[in-house]
């Protein structure tokens, strides 16, 4: 019997996280995607602190268009917050999602904003 979507994604997520950790010099850019919204966090795993976060639900965030366009804007917003915190390079954690669609758009938006990964 096949795994459910949730179980499959968590297996992939655990496999990714085994080799991917965020440090102070190169924190982890973590992505969570729900059906309606998309969230991104910059995390330093050595201290367990979130250094910055952006999502499509932020109050100062008003985006028109489809979900892929919104994801690209969230990527640009997280890149701006990273620049303010003095972060230039991150390790991209796609969270078990395929690098396609909204996750890819968020990554491209972050790259356009100046993040390197």
PDB file of C-alpha atoms in Angstrom:
ATOM      1  CA  UNK A   1       0.000   0.000   0.000  1.00  0.00           C
ATOM      2  CA  UNK A   2       1.294   3.463  -0.869  1.00  0.00           C
ATOM      3  CA  UNK A   3       2.210   6.043   1.733  1.00  0.00           C
ATOM      4  CA  UNK A   4      -0.067   8.994   2.275  1.00  0.00           C
ATOM      5  CA  UNK A   5       1.104  12.394   1.015  1.00  0.00           C
ATOM      6  CA  UNK A   6       1.869  13.490   4.564  1.00  0.00           C
ATOM      7  CA  UNK A   7       3.912  10.384   5.410  1.00  0.00           C
ATOM      8  CA  UNK A   8       5.823  10.535   2.122  1.00  0.00           C
ATOM      9  CA  UNK A   9       6.682  14.220   2.585  1.00  0.00           C
ATOM     10  CA  UNK A  10       7.873  13.615   6.147  1.00  0.00           C
ATOM     11  CA  UNK A  11      10.120  10.744   5.033  1.00  0.00           C
ATOM     12  CA  UNK A  12      11.705  12.999   2.407  1.00  0.00           C
ATOM     13  CA  UNK A  13      11.936  15.852   4.920  1.00  0.00           C
ATOM     14  CA  UNK A  14      13.811  13.686   7.447  1.00  0.00           C
ATOM     15  CA  UNK A  15      16.180  12.476   4.739  1.00  0.00           C
ATOM     16  CA  UNK A  16      16.964  16.075   3.718  1.00  0.00           C
ATOM     17  CA  UNK A  17      17.412  17.280   7.301  1.00  0.00           C
ATOM     18  CA  UNK A  18      19.956  14.549   8.070  1.00  0.00           C
ATOM     19  CA  UNK A  19      22.510  16.301   5.886  1.00  0.00           C
ATOM     20  CA  UNK A  20      21.313  19.918   6.064  1.00  0.00           C
ATOM     21  CA  UNK A  21      21.951  22.134   9.090  1.00  0.00           C
ATOM     22  CA  UNK A  22      21.990  25.880   9.470  1.00  0.00           C
ATOM     23  CA  UNK A  23      24.957  27.605  11.063  1.00  0.00           C
ATOM     24  CA  UNK A  24      25.521  31.207  12.076  1.00  0.00           C
ATOM     25  CA  UNK A  25      27.538  31.821   8.889  1.00  0.00           C
ATOM     26  CA  UNK A  26      25.110  29.943   6.610  1.00  0.00           C
ATOM     27  CA  UNK A  27      21.653  29.566   8.175  1.00  0.00           C
ATOM     28  CA  UNK A  28      18.895  27.352   6.820  1.00  0.00           C
ATOM     29  CA  UNK A  29      16.066  28.806   4.717  1.00  0.00           C
ATOM     30  CA  UNK A  30      13.090  26.598   5.576  1.00  0.00           C
ATOM     31  CA  UNK A  31       9.917  26.560   3.472  1.00  0.00           C
ATOM     32  CA  UNK A  32       6.425  25.480   4.504  1.00  0.00           C
ATOM     33  CA  UNK A  33       3.645  25.369   1.957  1.00  0.00           C
ATOM     34  CA  UNK A  34      -0.024  25.025   2.803  1.00  0.00           C
ATOM     35  CA  UNK A  35      -2.888  24.921   0.318  1.00  0.00           C
ATOM     36  CA  UNK A  36      -3.450  28.675   0.532  1.00  0.00           C
ATOM     37  CA  UNK A  37      -0.313  30.239   2.003  1.00  0.00           C
ATOM     38  CA  UNK A  38       3.475  29.911   1.899  1.00  0.00           C
ATOM     39  CA  UNK A  39       5.913  30.564   4.745  1.00  0.00           C
ATOM     40  CA  UNK A  40       9.701  30.952   4.890  1.00  0.00           C
ATOM     41  CA  UNK A  41      12.038  31.125   7.897  1.00  0.00           C
ATOM     42  CA  UNK A  42      15.761  31.664   8.256  1.00  0.00           C
ATOM     43  CA  UNK A  43      16.979  29.445  11.101  1.00  0.00           C
ATOM     44  CA  UNK A  44      20.302  29.064  12.914  1.00  0.00           C
ATOM     45  CA  UNK A  45      20.228  25.429  14.055  1.00  0.00           C
ATOM     46  CA  UNK A  46      23.252  25.732  16.345  1.00  0.00           C
ATOM     47  CA  UNK A  47      21.377  28.094  18.674  1.00  0.00           C
ATOM     48  CA  UNK A  48      17.850  27.065  17.671  1.00  0.00           C
ATOM     49  CA  UNK A  49      16.813  30.634  16.823  1.00  0.00           C
ATOM     50  CA  UNK A  50      14.775  32.021  13.972  1.00  0.00           C
ATOM     51  CA  UNK A  51      16.676  34.944  12.462  1.00  0.00           C
ATOM     52  CA  UNK A  52      13.925  36.102  10.124  1.00  0.00           C
ATOM     53  CA  UNK A  53      10.569  35.062   8.733  1.00  0.00           C
ATOM     54  CA  UNK A  54       8.203  36.033   5.957  1.00  0.00           C
ATOM     55  CA  UNK A  55       4.896  34.673   4.794  1.00  0.00           C
ATOM     56  CA  UNK A  56       2.012  35.449   2.520  1.00  0.00           C
ATOM     57  CA  UNK A  57      -0.067  36.194   5.632  1.00  0.00           C
ATOM     58  CA  UNK A  58       2.025  39.142   6.863  1.00  0.00           C
ATOM     59  CA  UNK A  59       0.045  42.317   7.499  1.00  0.00           C
ATOM     60  CA  UNK A  60       2.351  44.486   5.395  1.00  0.00           C
ATOM     61  CA  UNK A  61       2.095  41.970   2.571  1.00  0.00           C
ATOM     62  CA  UNK A  62      -0.657  42.586   0.065  1.00  0.00           C
ATOM     63  CA  UNK A  63      -0.179  40.681  -3.155  1.00  0.00           C
ATOM     64  CA  UNK A  64      -2.404  40.308  -6.131  1.00  0.00           C
ATOM     65  CA  UNK A  65      -2.159  37.428  -8.549  1.00  0.00           C
ATOM     66  CA  UNK A  66      -1.872  33.694  -8.376  1.00  0.00           C
ATOM     67  CA  UNK A  67      -0.128  31.689  -5.656  1.00  0.00           C
ATOM     68  CA  UNK A  68       3.111  31.343  -7.634  1.00  0.00           C
ATOM     69  CA  UNK A  69       3.409  35.141  -7.966  1.00  0.00           C
ATOM     70  CA  UNK A  70       2.784  35.523  -4.238  1.00  0.00           C
ATOM     71  CA  UNK A  71       5.477  32.926  -3.475  1.00  0.00           C
ATOM     72  CA  UNK A  72       8.001  34.897  -5.528  1.00  0.00           C
ATOM     73  CA  UNK A  73       7.179  38.050  -3.558  1.00  0.00           C
ATOM     74  CA  UNK A  74       7.590  36.148  -0.274  1.00  0.00           C
ATOM     75  CA  UNK A  75      11.032  35.045  -1.500  1.00  0.00           C
ATOM     76  CA  UNK A  76      11.995  38.659  -2.157  1.00  0.00           C
ATOM     77  CA  UNK A  77      10.670  39.666   1.274  1.00  0.00           C
ATOM     78  CA  UNK A  78      12.721  36.995   3.083  1.00  0.00           C
ATOM     79  CA  UNK A  79      15.793  38.095   1.129  1.00  0.00           C
ATOM     80  CA  UNK A  80      15.293  41.686   2.338  1.00  0.00           C
ATOM     81  CA  UNK A  81      14.959  40.526   5.945  1.00  0.00           C
ATOM     82  CA  UNK A  82      18.097  38.421   5.555  1.00  0.00           C
ATOM     83  CA  UNK A  83      20.029  41.417   4.215  1.00  0.00           C
ATOM     84  CA  UNK A  84      18.916  43.465   7.236  1.00  0.00           C
ATOM     85  CA  UNK A  85      20.217  40.700   9.523  1.00  0.00           C
ATOM     86  CA  UNK A  86      23.527  40.605   7.632  1.00  0.00           C
ATOM     87  CA  UNK A  87      22.968  37.225   5.973  1.00  0.00           C
ATOM     88  CA  UNK A  88      24.179  36.710   2.415  1.00  0.00           C
ATOM     89  CA  UNK A  89      24.199  32.914   1.957  1.00  0.00           C
ATOM     90  CA  UNK A  90      21.724  30.279   3.134  1.00  0.00           C
ATOM     91  CA  UNK A  91      21.153  26.538   2.841  1.00  0.00           C
ATOM     92  CA  UNK A  92      17.803  25.937   1.134  1.00  0.00           C
ATOM     93  CA  UNK A  93      15.522  23.459   2.920  1.00  0.00           C
ATOM     94  CA  UNK A  94      12.566  22.661   0.691  1.00  0.00           C
ATOM     95  CA  UNK A  95      10.842  20.790   3.526  1.00  0.00           C
ATOM     96  CA  UNK A  96      10.124  17.600   1.603  1.00  0.00           C
ATOM     97  CA  UNK A  97       8.283  19.417  -1.180  1.00  0.00           C
ATOM     98  CA  UNK A  98       9.316  19.009  -4.797  1.00  0.00           C
ATOM     99  CA  UNK A  99      11.468  21.833  -6.164  1.00  0.00           C
ATOM    100  CA  UNK A 100       8.676  22.859  -8.494  1.00  0.00           C
ATOM    101  CA  UNK A 101       5.894  25.434  -8.611  1.00  0.00           C
ATOM    102  CA  UNK A 102       5.565  27.662  -5.563  1.00  0.00           C
ATOM    103  CA  UNK A 103       8.690  26.347  -3.826  1.00  0.00           C
ATOM    104  CA  UNK A 104      10.762  27.056  -6.937  1.00  0.00           C
ATOM    105  CA  UNK A 105       9.221  30.525  -7.291  1.00  0.00           C
ATOM    106  CA  UNK A 106      10.070  31.336  -3.667  1.00  0.00           C
ATOM    107  CA  UNK A 107      13.680  30.246  -4.251  1.00  0.00           C
ATOM    108  CA  UNK A 108      13.948  32.331  -7.416  1.00  0.00           C
ATOM    109  CA  UNK A 109      12.504  35.354  -5.612  1.00  0.00           C
ATOM    110  CA  UNK A 110      15.050  34.938  -2.813  1.00  0.00           C
ATOM    111  CA  UNK A 111      17.871  34.723  -5.371  1.00  0.00           C
ATOM    112  CA  UNK A 112      16.599  37.866  -7.084  1.00  0.00           C
ATOM    113  CA  UNK A 113      16.590  39.549  -3.686  1.00  0.00           C
ATOM    114  CA  UNK A 114      20.301  38.794  -3.323  1.00  0.00           C
ATOM    115  CA  UNK A 115      20.486  35.546  -1.307  1.00  0.00           C
ATOM    116  CA  UNK A 116      23.012  32.947  -2.419  1.00  0.00           C
ATOM    117  CA  UNK A 117      22.324  29.204  -2.188  1.00  0.00           C
TER     118      UNK A 117
END
